[in-house]
Amino acid sequence: MLWADAKKARRIKANMWNHNIKFHQLSYREMEHLRQFRRDITKCFFLGIVSIPPFANYLVFLLMYLFPRQLLIKHFWTPKQQTDFLDIYHTLRKQSHPEILCYLEKIIPLISDVGLQWHMTELCTKIQRGTHPAIHDILALRECFSNHPLGMNQLPGFQMKALSRAMLLTPYLPSLLLRHRLKAHTTVIHQLDKALAKLGIAQLTAQEVKSACYLRGLNSTHIAEERCRTWLGEWLQISCSLKEAELSLLLHNVVLLSTNYIGTRR
């Protein structure tokens, strides 16, 4: 299965090279395949390094048996493991949500516009009360996330660490690298969103819909397909309305849009 993925990734890369195509110009499925393959090959690369010393391959097999979630790619997970492991990962990223929302509350006095202060207060209050925010509630704050105090270049280190955990990225990096990685990761999701909007959510299979939702912060493993499609539609409306300078809002949207969605509180 991984070999087939590698061959497909190679064909996509060759096509990009031969026709001078950039990543954001690919189709949605091609972009998503390359994104996922890069993550899978990273795990495989780590195992390859560990298995280099003589007889270390026996240790690798033992490690894969003891730590299948951390070391094996999804192709080798059983259906039960896939559900259990995705639940574990979501529990880990959900632990950062209160910290992220708490920071949004703290910076309200730093917002210069009184109207935006009111909108931020309303949004935080809604989420704390367990209400799923409307699209216009989130988009009304796009100006706050394009510059001080919530622009991508203004986020403090502790908020970037919390956001990294919410995106299932390692928070154990210097602030400069954290900011770069968050920017790159959010940009890729934004590009995927534009390609998906062009393709249409209706063209996705049930598994593709659930995978897309999970990548964007929703624990879709226990939510009906139609509700996942509805949520993904809301996400795309927000994402496709944002400019590059406003991508900090898309990054925070992983928390804002997913926290209180129907069926997510388990």
Coordinates of C-alpha atoms in Angstrom, one line a residue:
M1 CA 0.0 0.0 0.0
L2 CA 2.8 2.4 0.9
W3 CA 4.6 1.4 -2.3
A4 CA 1.5 2.3 -4.4
D5 CA 1.3 5.6 -2.6
A6 CA 5.0 6.3 -3.3
K7 CA 4.5 5.5 -7.0
K8 CA 1.5 7.8 -7.2
A9 CA 3.4 10.6 -5.4
R10 CA 6.2 10.2 -7.8
R11 CA 3.9 10.5 -10.8
I12 CA 2.4 13.7 -9.3
K13 CA 5.8 15.2 -8.7
A14 CA 7.0 14.3 -12.2
N15 CA 3.9 15.9 -13.7
M16 CA 4.5 19.0 -11.6
W17 CA 8.1 19.2 -12.8
N18 CA 7.4 18.5 -16.5
H19 CA 4.5 21.0 -16.7
N20 CA 5.9 23.6 -14.2
I21 CA 2.9 23.2 -11.9
K22 CA 3.0 24.5 -8.4
F23 CA 1.5 22.7 -5.4
H24 CA -1.5 25.0 -5.1
Q25 CA -2.3 24.4 -8.7
L26 CA -2.9 20.6 -8.2
S27 CA -6.3 19.0 -7.8
Y28 CA -7.6 18.5 -4.3
R29 CA -6.9 14.8 -4.3
E30 CA -3.4 15.2 -5.6
M31 CA -2.6 17.9 -3.0
E32 CA -4.0 15.7 -0.2
H33 CA -2.2 12.6 -1.4
L34 CA 1.2 14.5 -1.3
R35 CA 0.4 16.0 2.1
Q36 CA -0.4 12.6 3.6
F37 CA 2.4 10.8 1.9
R38 CA 4.9 13.3 3.4
R39 CA 3.6 12.6 6.9
D40 CA 3.7 8.8 6.3
I41 CA 7.2 8.8 4.8
T42 CA 8.5 10.8 7.8
K43 CA 7.5 7.9 10.1
C44 CA 9.1 5.4 7.8
F45 CA 12.3 7.4 7.6
F46 CA 12.6 7.3 11.4
L47 CA 12.1 3.6 11.5
G48 CA 14.7 3.2 8.7
I49 CA 17.3 5.2 10.7
V50 CA 16.7 3.1 13.9
S51 CA 17.1 -0.2 12.0
I52 CA 20.5 0.7 10.5
P53 CA 22.7 -0.9 13.3
P54 CA 23.2 -4.7 13.1
F55 CA 20.3 -6.7 14.5
A56 CA 18.4 -3.5 15.2
N57 CA 15.6 -4.7 12.9
Y58 CA 14.5 -6.9 15.8
L59 CA 14.2 -3.9 18.0
V60 CA 12.2 -2.1 15.3
F61 CA 9.6 -4.9 15.2
L62 CA 9.3 -4.8 18.9
L63 CA 8.8 -1.0 19.0
M64 CA 6.2 -1.3 16.2
Y65 CA 4.3 -3.9 18.3
L66 CA 4.5 -1.8 21.5
F67 CA 3.9 1.6 19.9
P68 CA 1.7 1.1 16.8
R69 CA 0.1 4.5 17.1
Q70 CA 3.3 6.4 17.2
L71 CA 5.3 4.3 14.7
L72 CA 2.9 2.7 12.2
I73 CA 1.2 4.6 9.5
K74 CA -2.6 4.3 9.1
H75 CA -2.3 1.6 6.4
F76 CA -1.2 -0.9 9.1
W77 CA -3.8 0.1 11.8
T78 CA -6.8 -2.2 12.3
P79 CA -10.3 -0.6 12.0
K80 CA -10.6 -0.6 15.8
Q81 CA -7.1 0.8 16.2
Q82 CA -7.9 3.6 13.8
T83 CA -10.9 4.6 15.8
D84 CA -9.1 4.3 19.1
F85 CA -6.0 6.1 18.0
L86 CA -7.9 9.0 16.4
D87 CA -9.8 9.4 19.6
I88 CA -6.5 9.5 21.6
Y89 CA -5.0 12.1 19.2
H90 CA -8.1 14.3 19.4
T91 CA -8.1 14.1 23.2
L92 CA -4.5 15.3 23.2
R93 CA -5.2 18.2 20.9
K94 CA -8.4 19.1 22.8
Q95 CA -6.4 19.7 26.0
S96 CA -5.0 22.8 24.4
H97 CA -8.4 24.4 23.6
P98 CA -9.0 26.1 27.0
E99 CA -5.6 27.6 26.9
I100 CA -6.2 29.0 23.4
L101 CA -9.6 30.4 24.3
C102 CA -8.3 31.9 27.5
Y103 CA -5.7 33.9 25.6
L104 CA -8.4 35.2 23.2
E105 CA -10.2 36.5 26.3
K106 CA -7.1 38.1 27.7
I107 CA -6.3 40.1 24.6
I108 CA -9.7 41.7 24.3
P109 CA -8.6 45.0 26.0
L110 CA -5.7 45.1 23.5
I111 CA -8.1 45.3 20.5
S112 CA -8.3 49.0 19.5
D113 CA -11.8 48.8 17.9
V114 CA -14.6 48.8 20.4
G115 CA -16.9 47.0 18.0
L116 CA -14.3 44.2 17.5
Q117 CA -13.9 44.0 21.3
W118 CA -17.7 43.3 21.6
H119 CA -17.6 40.7 18.9
M120 CA -14.7 38.9 20.5
T121 CA -16.4 39.0 23.9
E122 CA -19.6 37.6 22.4
L123 CA -17.7 34.8 20.5
C124 CA -15.8 33.7 23.6
T125 CA -19.0 33.8 25.7
K126 CA -20.9 31.7 23.2
I127 CA -18.1 29.0 23.1
Q128 CA -17.8 28.9 26.9
R129 CA -21.6 28.4 27.1
G130 CA -21.4 25.4 24.7
T131 CA -22.9 27.2 21.7
H132 CA -21.6 26.5 18.2
P133 CA -20.7 29.9 16.7
A134 CA -22.2 31.0 13.4
I135 CA -20.0 31.7 10.4
H136 CA -20.6 35.5 10.6
D137 CA -19.5 35.4 14.3
I138 CA -16.1 34.3 13.3
L139 CA -15.6 36.3 10.1
A140 CA -16.6 39.5 11.9
L141 CA -13.2 39.2 13.7
R142 CA -11.0 38.7 10.6
E143 CA -9.4 42.2 11.1
C144 CA -8.2 41.2 14.6
F145 CA -6.3 38.2 13.2
S146 CA -4.6 40.1 10.4
N147 CA -2.4 42.4 12.6
H148 CA -1.9 43.2 16.3
P149 CA -2.7 41.4 18.6
L150 CA -3.6 38.2 16.9
G151 CA -1.8 38.3 13.6
M152 CA 0.5 35.4 12.8
N153 CA 3.6 37.5 13.4
Q154 CA 2.3 38.8 16.7
L155 CA 1.4 35.5 18.4
P156 CA 3.4 34.9 21.6
G157 CA 5.3 31.7 22.1
F158 CA 2.9 30.0 24.5
Q159 CA 0.0 30.6 22.2
M160 CA 1.9 29.1 19.3
K161 CA 2.8 26.1 21.4
A162 CA -0.9 25.6 22.3
L163 CA -1.9 26.0 18.6
S164 CA 0.7 23.5 17.6
R165 CA -0.8 20.9 20.0
A166 CA -4.2 21.7 18.6
M167 CA -2.8 20.9 15.1
L168 CA -1.1 17.8 16.3
L169 CA 2.3 19.4 15.6
T170 CA 5.2 19.2 18.0
P171 CA 5.3 22.3 20.3
Y172 CA 9.0 21.5 21.3
L173 CA 10.6 24.0 18.9
P174 CA 12.0 27.5 19.2
S175 CA 9.4 30.2 18.6
L176 CA 10.9 31.1 15.2
L177 CA 10.5 27.6 14.0
L178 CA 7.0 27.2 15.6
R179 CA 5.8 30.3 13.7
H180 CA 7.3 29.1 10.4
R181 CA 5.8 25.7 10.8
L182 CA 2.3 27.0 11.8
K183 CA 2.4 29.4 8.8
A184 CA 3.4 26.6 6.4
H185 CA 0.8 24.1 7.8
T186 CA -2.0 26.7 7.7
T187 CA -1.1 27.8 4.2
V188 CA -1.3 24.2 3.0
I189 CA -4.8 23.8 4.6
H190 CA -5.9 27.0 3.0
Q191 CA -4.7 25.8 -0.4
L192 CA -6.5 22.5 0.1
D193 CA -9.6 24.4 1.0
K194 CA -9.6 26.4 -2.2
A195 CA -9.0 23.2 -4.3
L196 CA -11.8 21.4 -2.3
A197 CA -14.2 24.3 -2.9
K198 CA -13.5 24.0 -6.6
L199 CA -14.1 20.3 -6.6
G200 CA -17.2 20.4 -4.4
I201 CA -17.8 18.5 -1.1
A202 CA -20.4 16.4 -2.8
Q203 CA -17.7 14.8 -4.9
L204 CA -15.9 13.4 -1.8
T205 CA -16.4 9.9 -0.5
A206 CA -17.5 9.4 3.2
Q207 CA -14.0 8.5 4.2
E208 CA -12.5 11.6 2.4
V209 CA -15.0 13.8 4.2
K210 CA -14.2 12.4 7.6
S211 CA -10.5 12.7 7.0
A212 CA -10.8 16.3 5.8
C213 CA -12.8 17.2 9.0
Y214 CA -10.3 15.5 11.3
L215 CA -7.4 17.4 9.7
R216 CA -9.2 20.6 10.4
G217 CA -9.9 19.9 14.1
L218 CA -13.2 18.0 14.2
N219 CA -13.3 14.5 15.8
S220 CA -15.3 13.1 12.9
T221 CA -15.0 9.4 13.9
H222 CA -18.2 9.5 15.9
I223 CA -20.2 12.0 13.8
A224 CA -22.6 11.1 11.0
E225 CA -21.4 11.7 7.5
E226 CA -24.0 14.3 6.7
R227 CA -23.2 16.4 9.8
C228 CA -19.5 16.1 8.8
R229 CA -20.4 17.5 5.3
T230 CA -22.3 20.3 6.9
W231 CA -19.4 21.2 9.2
L232 CA -16.9 21.0 6.3
G233 CA -19.1 23.4 4.3
E234 CA -19.0 25.9 7.2
W235 CA -15.3 25.6 7.3
L236 CA -14.9 26.2 3.6
Q237 CA -17.1 29.3 3.7
I238 CA -14.8 30.8 6.3
S239 CA -11.5 29.6 4.8
C240 CA -12.3 30.8 1.2
S241 CA -13.3 34.2 2.6
L242 CA -9.9 34.8 4.1
K243 CA -6.8 36.5 2.6
E244 CA -3.3 35.3 3.2
A245 CA -2.8 38.0 5.9
E246 CA -5.8 36.6 7.8
L247 CA -4.6 33.0 8.1
S248 CA -4.2 33.3 11.9
L249 CA -8.0 33.2 12.0
L250 CA -8.0 30.0 10.1
L251 CA -5.5 28.6 12.5
H252 CA -7.6 29.5 15.5
N253 CA -10.7 28.2 13.7
V254 CA -9.5 24.7 14.4
V255 CA -10.7 25.4 17.9
L256 CA -13.5 28.0 17.4
L257 CA -15.5 25.9 14.9
S258 CA -14.9 22.4 16.3
T259 CA -15.3 22.8 20.1
N260 CA -19.1 22.8 20.4
Y261 CA -20.2 21.1 17.2
I262 CA -23.0 18.6 17.6
G263 CA -21.6 15.2 18.7
T264 CA -18.1 16.4 19.6
R265 CA -18.5 16.5 23.4
R266 CA -17.9 13.0 24.6

